[in-house]
Amino acid sequence: MGMFDTLKINTDKLPISEEERKHFNSNEIDWQTKDLDSLLAVYEITDDGKLFLIKAGWTQEKEIEEKKVYFHGILNFYGDVGKDWYEFYAKFTDGQLIEITGHKEDR
């Protein structure tokens, strides 16, 4: 298994159908990723496409102020929504979200 980080994102940014969106609740879904530091930190992709570190991982004892992360590349994130598994790929260029692809995976 290993450690991971948590990613928060507004479900309006995800490439899913309106029918699927009805079953999502942005505040309850904690997406996982192993493409960042994998130290149990919490990140957020904002509505304007920026990536922020909002809570340091297990190595930090106290909360931190939000810190912009200049990620460049493909950020894979995934998780369960009900009984369904979703996997997404967020493409960043020089710290700016360009697009998100992905979908529900068949099990």
CSV table of N, CA and C in Angstrom, one decimal:
chain,number,residue,atom,x,y,z
A,1,MET,N,0.8,-1.2,0.0
A,1,MET,CA,0.0,0.0,0.0
A,1,MET,C,0.9,1.2,0.0
A,2,GLY,N,1.5,1.6,1.1
A,2,GLY,CA,2.3,2.8,1.2
A,2,GLY,C,1.5,4.0,1.5
A,3,MET,N,2.2,5.1,1.7
A,3,MET,CA,1.6,6.3,2.1
A,3,MET,C,1.1,7.1,0.8
A,4,PHE,N,0.3,8.1,1.0
A,4,PHE,CA,-0.3,8.8,-0.1
A,4,PHE,C,-0.6,10.2,0.4
A,5,ASP,N,-1.0,11.1,-0.4
A,5,ASP,CA,-1.5,12.4,-0.1
A,5,ASP,C,-3.0,12.5,-0.5
A,6,THR,N,-3.7,13.4,0.1
A,6,THR,CA,-5.1,13.6,-0.2
A,6,THR,C,-5.3,14.8,-1.1
A,7,LEU,N,-6.2,14.8,-2.0
A,7,LEU,CA,-6.4,15.9,-2.9
A,7,LEU,C,-7.9,16.2,-2.9
A,8,LYS,N,-8.2,17.5,-2.7
A,8,LYS,CA,-9.5,18.1,-2.7
A,8,LYS,C,-9.7,18.8,-4.1
A,9,ILE,N,-10.9,18.7,-4.6
A,9,ILE,CA,-11.2,19.4,-5.9
A,9,ILE,C,-12.7,19.5,-6.0
A,10,ASN,N,-13.1,20.6,-6.6
A,10,ASN,CA,-14.6,20.8,-6.8
A,10,ASN,C,-15.0,19.8,-7.9
A,11,THR,N,-16.0,19.1,-7.7
A,11,THR,CA,-16.5,18.1,-8.7
A,11,THR,C,-16.9,18.7,-10.0
A,12,ASP,N,-17.2,20.0,-10.0
A,12,ASP,CA,-17.5,20.6,-11.3
A,12,ASP,C,-16.3,20.6,-12.3
A,13,LYS,N,-15.1,20.4,-11.8
A,13,LYS,CA,-13.9,20.4,-12.7
A,13,LYS,C,-13.7,19.0,-13.2
A,14,LEU,N,-14.4,18.0,-12.7
A,14,LEU,CA,-14.1,16.6,-13.2
A,14,LEU,C,-14.9,16.2,-14.4
A,15,PRO,N,-14.3,15.5,-15.3
A,15,PRO,CA,-15.0,15.1,-16.6
A,15,PRO,C,-15.9,13.9,-16.3
A,16,ILE,N,-17.0,14.2,-15.7
A,16,ILE,CA,-18.1,13.2,-15.4
A,16,ILE,C,-19.4,13.7,-15.9
A,17,SER,N,-20.3,12.8,-16.1
A,17,SER,CA,-21.7,13.2,-16.6
A,17,SER,C,-22.5,13.8,-15.5
A,18,GLU,N,-23.5,14.5,-15.9
A,18,GLU,CA,-24.4,15.2,-14.9
A,18,GLU,C,-25.0,14.1,-14.0
A,19,GLU,N,-25.4,13.0,-14.5
A,19,GLU,CA,-25.9,11.9,-13.7
A,19,GLU,C,-25.0,11.4,-12.7
A,20,GLU,N,-23.7,11.3,-13.0
A,20,GLU,CA,-22.7,10.9,-12.1
A,20,GLU,C,-22.5,12.0,-11.0
A,21,ARG,N,-22.5,13.2,-11.4
A,21,ARG,CA,-22.3,14.3,-10.6
A,21,ARG,C,-23.3,14.4,-9.4
A,22,LYS,N,-24.5,13.9,-9.7
A,22,LYS,CA,-25.6,13.9,-8.6
A,22,LYS,C,-25.2,13.0,-7.5
A,23,HIS,N,-24.3,12.0,-7.7
A,23,HIS,CA,-23.9,11.1,-6.6
A,23,HIS,C,-22.6,11.5,-5.9
A,24,PHE,N,-22.0,12.6,-6.4
A,24,PHE,CA,-20.8,13.1,-5.8
A,24,PHE,C,-21.1,14.2,-4.8
A,25,ASN,N,-20.4,14.3,-3.7
A,25,ASN,CA,-20.4,15.4,-2.8
A,25,ASN,C,-19.0,15.9,-2.6
A,26,SER,N,-18.7,17.1,-3.1
A,26,SER,CA,-17.3,17.6,-3.1
A,26,SER,C,-16.7,17.6,-1.7
A,27,ASN,N,-17.5,17.8,-0.7
A,27,ASN,CA,-16.9,17.9,0.6
A,27,ASN,C,-16.6,16.6,1.3
A,28,GLU,N,-17.1,15.5,0.7
A,28,GLU,CA,-17.0,14.2,1.3
A,28,GLU,C,-16.0,13.3,0.6
A,29,ILE,N,-15.5,13.7,-0.6
A,29,ILE,CA,-14.6,12.9,-1.4
A,29,ILE,C,-13.2,13.3,-1.1
A,30,ASP,N,-12.4,12.4,-0.6
A,30,ASP,CA,-11.0,12.6,-0.4
A,30,ASP,C,-10.2,11.8,-1.4
A,31,TRP,N,-9.8,12.4,-2.5
A,31,TRP,CA,-9.1,11.7,-3.5
A,31,TRP,C,-7.7,11.4,-3.0
A,32,GLN,N,-7.1,10.3,-3.5
A,32,GLN,CA,-5.7,10.0,-3.1
A,32,GLN,C,-4.8,10.1,-4.3
A,33,THR,N,-3.6,10.5,-4.0
A,33,THR,CA,-2.5,10.5,-5.0
A,33,THR,C,-1.2,10.1,-4.4
A,34,LYS,N,-0.4,9.5,-5.2
A,34,LYS,CA,1.0,9.2,-4.8
A,34,LYS,C,2.0,9.9,-5.7
A,35,ASP,N,1.5,10.9,-6.4
A,35,ASP,CA,2.3,11.7,-7.4
A,35,ASP,C,2.9,12.9,-6.8
A,36,LEU,N,2.7,13.2,-5.5
A,36,LEU,CA,3.2,14.3,-4.8
A,36,LEU,C,4.2,13.8,-3.8
A,37,ASP,N,4.2,14.3,-2.5
A,37,ASP,CA,5.2,13.8,-1.6
A,37,ASP,C,4.9,12.5,-0.9
A,38,SER,N,3.6,12.1,-0.9
A,38,SER,CA,3.2,10.9,-0.2
A,38,SER,C,3.5,10.9,1.3
A,39,LEU,N,3.2,12.0,1.9
A,39,LEU,CA,3.5,12.1,3.4
A,39,LEU,C,2.2,12.5,4.1
A,40,LEU,N,1.1,12.0,3.6
A,40,LEU,CA,-0.2,12.3,4.2
A,40,LEU,C,-0.6,13.7,4.3
A,41,ALA,N,-0.1,14.5,3.4
A,41,ALA,CA,-0.5,15.9,3.3
A,41,ALA,C,-1.8,16.1,2.5
A,42,VAL,N,-2.4,17.3,2.6
A,42,VAL,CA,-3.6,17.6,2.0
A,42,VAL,C,-3.4,18.7,1.0
A,43,TYR,N,-3.8,18.5,-0.3
A,43,TYR,CA,-3.6,19.4,-1.3
A,43,TYR,C,-5.0,19.8,-1.9
A,44,GLU,N,-5.1,20.9,-2.6
A,44,GLU,CA,-6.4,21.3,-3.2
A,44,GLU,C,-6.1,21.9,-4.6
A,45,ILE,N,-6.9,21.5,-5.5
A,45,ILE,CA,-6.9,22.2,-6.8
A,45,ILE,C,-8.0,23.2,-6.8
A,46,THR,N,-7.7,24.4,-6.9
A,46,THR,CA,-8.7,25.5,-6.8
A,46,THR,C,-9.5,25.6,-8.0
A,47,ASP,N,-10.6,26.3,-7.9
A,47,ASP,CA,-11.5,26.5,-9.1
A,47,ASP,C,-10.8,27.2,-10.3
A,48,ASP,N,-9.7,28.0,-9.9
A,48,ASP,CA,-9.0,28.7,-11.0
A,48,ASP,C,-7.8,27.9,-11.5
A,49,GLY,N,-7.7,26.6,-11.0
A,49,GLY,CA,-6.7,25.7,-11.6
A,49,GLY,C,-5.3,25.8,-10.9
A,50,LYS,N,-5.2,26.3,-9.7
A,50,LYS,CA,-3.9,26.3,-9.0
A,50,LYS,C,-3.9,25.1,-8.0
A,51,LEU,N,-2.7,24.7,-7.7
A,51,LEU,CA,-2.5,23.6,-6.7
A,51,LEU,C,-1.9,24.2,-5.5
A,52,PHE,N,-2.6,23.9,-4.3
A,52,PHE,CA,-2.1,24.4,-3.1
A,52,PHE,C,-1.9,23.3,-2.1
A,53,LEU,N,-0.9,23.4,-1.3
A,53,LEU,CA,-0.7,22.5,-0.1
A,53,LEU,C,-1.5,23.2,1.0
A,54,ILE,N,-2.5,22.5,1.6
A,54,ILE,CA,-3.3,23.2,2.6
A,54,ILE,C,-3.1,22.6,4.0
A,55,LYS,N,-2.5,21.4,4.1
A,55,LYS,CA,-2.1,20.8,5.4
A,55,LYS,C,-0.9,19.9,5.2
A,56,ALA,N,0.1,20.2,6.0
A,56,ALA,CA,1.3,19.4,5.9
A,56,ALA,C,1.0,18.0,6.4
A,57,GLY,N,1.9,17.1,6.0
A,57,GLY,CA,1.7,15.7,6.3
A,57,GLY,C,2.2,15.3,7.7
A,58,TRP,N,2.4,14.1,7.9
A,58,TRP,CA,2.7,13.5,9.2
A,58,TRP,C,4.0,14.1,9.8
A,59,THR,N,4.8,14.7,9.0
A,59,THR,CA,6.1,15.2,9.5
A,59,THR,C,6.0,16.5,10.2
A,60,GLN,N,4.8,17.2,10.0
A,60,GLN,CA,4.6,18.5,10.6
A,60,GLN,C,3.6,18.3,11.8
A,61,GLU,N,3.9,19.0,12.9
A,61,GLU,CA,3.0,18.9,14.0
A,61,GLU,C,1.9,20.0,14.0
A,62,LYS,N,2.1,21.0,13.3
A,62,LYS,CA,1.0,22.1,13.3
A,62,LYS,C,0.6,22.4,11.9
A,63,GLU,N,-0.6,23.1,11.9
A,63,GLU,CA,-1.1,23.5,10.6
A,63,GLU,C,-0.2,24.5,9.9
A,64,ILE,N,-0.3,24.6,8.6
A,64,ILE,CA,0.5,25.6,7.9
A,64,ILE,C,-0.4,26.5,7.1
A,65,GLU,N,0.1,27.6,6.7
A,65,GLU,CA,-0.6,28.5,5.8
A,65,GLU,C,-0.6,27.8,4.4
A,66,GLU,N,-1.7,28.1,3.6
A,66,GLU,CA,-1.7,27.5,2.3
A,66,GLU,C,-0.5,27.9,1.5
A,67,LYS,N,0.0,27.0,0.7
A,67,LYS,CA,1.2,27.3,0.0
A,67,LYS,C,1.0,26.8,-1.5
A,68,LYS,N,1.2,27.7,-2.4
A,68,LYS,CA,1.0,27.3,-3.8
A,68,LYS,C,2.2,26.4,-4.2
A,69,VAL,N,1.8,25.4,-5.0
A,69,VAL,CA,2.7,24.3,-5.4
A,69,VAL,C,2.8,24.5,-7.0
A,70,TYR,N,4.0,24.7,-7.5
A,70,TYR,CA,4.2,24.8,-8.9
A,70,TYR,C,4.5,23.5,-9.5
A,71,PHE,N,3.5,22.7,-9.7
A,71,PHE,CA,3.6,21.4,-10.2
A,71,PHE,C,3.6,21.4,-11.7
A,72,HIS,N,4.4,20.6,-12.3
A,72,HIS,CA,4.5,20.5,-13.8
A,72,HIS,C,4.5,19.1,-14.2
A,73,GLY,N,3.4,18.6,-14.9
A,73,GLY,CA,3.3,17.3,-15.3
A,73,GLY,C,1.9,16.7,-15.1
A,74,ILE,N,1.8,15.4,-15.0
A,74,ILE,CA,0.5,14.7,-14.9
A,74,ILE,C,0.4,14.3,-13.4
A,75,LEU,N,-0.7,14.7,-12.8
A,75,LEU,CA,-1.0,14.3,-11.4
A,75,LEU,C,-2.2,13.3,-11.5
A,76,ASN,N,-1.9,12.1,-11.1
A,76,ASN,CA,-2.9,11.0,-11.1
A,76,ASN,C,-3.6,11.0,-9.7
A,77,PHE,N,-5.0,11.0,-9.7
A,77,PHE,CA,-5.7,10.9,-8.4
A,77,PHE,C,-6.9,10.0,-8.6
A,78,TYR,N,-7.3,9.4,-7.5
A,78,TYR,CA,-8.3,8.3,-7.6
A,78,TYR,C,-9.0,8.1,-6.3
A,79,GLY,N,-10.1,7.4,-6.4
A,79,GLY,CA,-10.9,7.0,-5.2
A,79,GLY,C,-12.2,6.4,-5.4
A,80,ASP,N,-12.8,6.0,-4.3
A,80,ASP,CA,-14.2,5.4,-4.4
A,80,ASP,C,-15.2,6.4,-4.2
A,81,VAL,N,-16.3,6.3,-5.0
A,81,VAL,CA,-17.5,7.1,-4.8
A,81,VAL,C,-18.6,6.1,-4.8
A,82,GLY,N,-19.1,5.9,-3.6
A,82,GLY,CA,-20.0,4.8,-3.4
A,82,GLY,C,-19.3,3.5,-3.7
A,83,LYS,N,-19.9,2.7,-4.6
A,83,LYS,CA,-19.2,1.4,-4.9
A,83,LYS,C,-18.4,1.5,-6.2
A,84,ASP,N,-18.3,2.7,-6.8
A,84,ASP,CA,-17.6,2.9,-8.0
A,84,ASP,C,-16.2,3.5,-7.8
A,85,TRP,N,-15.3,3.1,-8.6
A,85,TRP,CA,-13.9,3.5,-8.6
A,85,TRP,C,-13.7,4.5,-9.7
A,86,TYR,N,-13.1,5.7,-9.4
A,86,TYR,CA,-12.8,6.7,-10.4
A,86,TYR,C,-11.3,7.0,-10.4
A,87,GLU,N,-10.8,7.3,-11.5
A,87,GLU,CA,-9.4,7.6,-11.7
A,87,GLU,C,-9.3,8.7,-12.7
A,88,PHE,N,-8.5,9.8,-12.3
A,88,PHE,CA,-8.4,11.0,-13.1
A,88,PHE,C,-6.9,11.4,-13.2
A,89,TYR,N,-6.6,12.1,-14.3
A,89,TYR,CA,-5.3,12.6,-14.6
A,89,TYR,C,-5.4,14.1,-14.8
A,90,ALA,N,-4.7,14.9,-14.0
A,90,ALA,CA,-4.7,16.4,-14.1
A,90,ALA,C,-3.4,16.8,-14.7
A,91,LYS,N,-3.5,17.5,-15.8
A,91,LYS,CA,-2.3,18.0,-16.5
A,91,LYS,C,-2.0,19.4,-16.1
A,92,PHE,N,-0.8,19.6,-15.5
A,92,PHE,CA,-0.4,21.0,-15.1
A,92,PHE,C,0.8,21.4,-16.0
A,93,THR,N,0.8,22.7,-16.3
A,93,THR,CA,1.9,23.3,-17.0
A,93,THR,C,2.3,24.5,-16.2
A,94,ASP,N,3.5,24.5,-15.7
A,94,ASP,CA,4.1,25.6,-14.9
A,94,ASP,C,3.1,26.0,-13.8
A,95,GLY,N,2.6,25.1,-13.1
A,95,GLY,CA,1.7,25.3,-12.0
A,95,GLY,C,0.2,25.6,-12.3
A,96,GLN,N,-0.2,25.6,-13.5
A,96,GLN,CA,-1.5,25.9,-13.9
A,96,GLN,C,-2.2,24.6,-14.5
A,97,LEU,N,-3.4,24.3,-14.0
A,97,LEU,CA,-4.1,23.2,-14.5
A,97,LEU,C,-4.6,23.4,-15.9
A,98,ILE,N,-4.3,22.5,-16.8
A,98,ILE,CA,-4.6,22.6,-18.2
A,98,ILE,C,-5.9,21.8,-18.5
A,99,GLU,N,-5.9,20.6,-18.1
A,99,GLU,CA,-7.1,19.7,-18.3
A,99,GLU,C,-7.1,18.5,-17.3
A,100,ILE,N,-8.3,18.0,-17.2
A,100,ILE,CA,-8.4,16.7,-16.4
A,100,ILE,C,-9.1,15.7,-17.3
A,101,THR,N,-8.5,14.5,-17.3
A,101,THR,CA,-9.1,13.4,-18.1
A,101,THR,C,-9.3,12.3,-17.1
A,102,GLY,N,-10.1,11.3,-17.5
A,102,GLY,CA,-10.3,10.1,-16.6
A,102,GLY,C,-11.8,9.8,-16.6
A,103,HIS,N,-12.1,8.8,-15.8
A,103,HIS,CA,-13.5,8.3,-15.8
A,103,HIS,C,-13.6,7.2,-14.7
A,104,LYS,N,-14.8,6.7,-14.6
A,104,LYS,CA,-15.2,5.6,-13.7
A,104,LYS,C,-14.5,4.4,-14.3
A,105,GLU,N,-13.9,3.6,-13.5
A,105,GLU,CA,-13.2,2.3,-14.0
A,105,GLU,C,-14.2,1.2,-13.8
A,106,ASP,N,-14.2,0.2,-14.7
A,106,ASP,CA,-14.9,-1.0,-14.5
A,106,ASP,C,-14.2,-1.9,-13.6
A,107,ARG,N,-14.9,-2.5,-12.7
A,107,ARG,CA,-14.3,-3.5,-11.7
A,107,ARG,C,-14.6,-4.9,-12.1
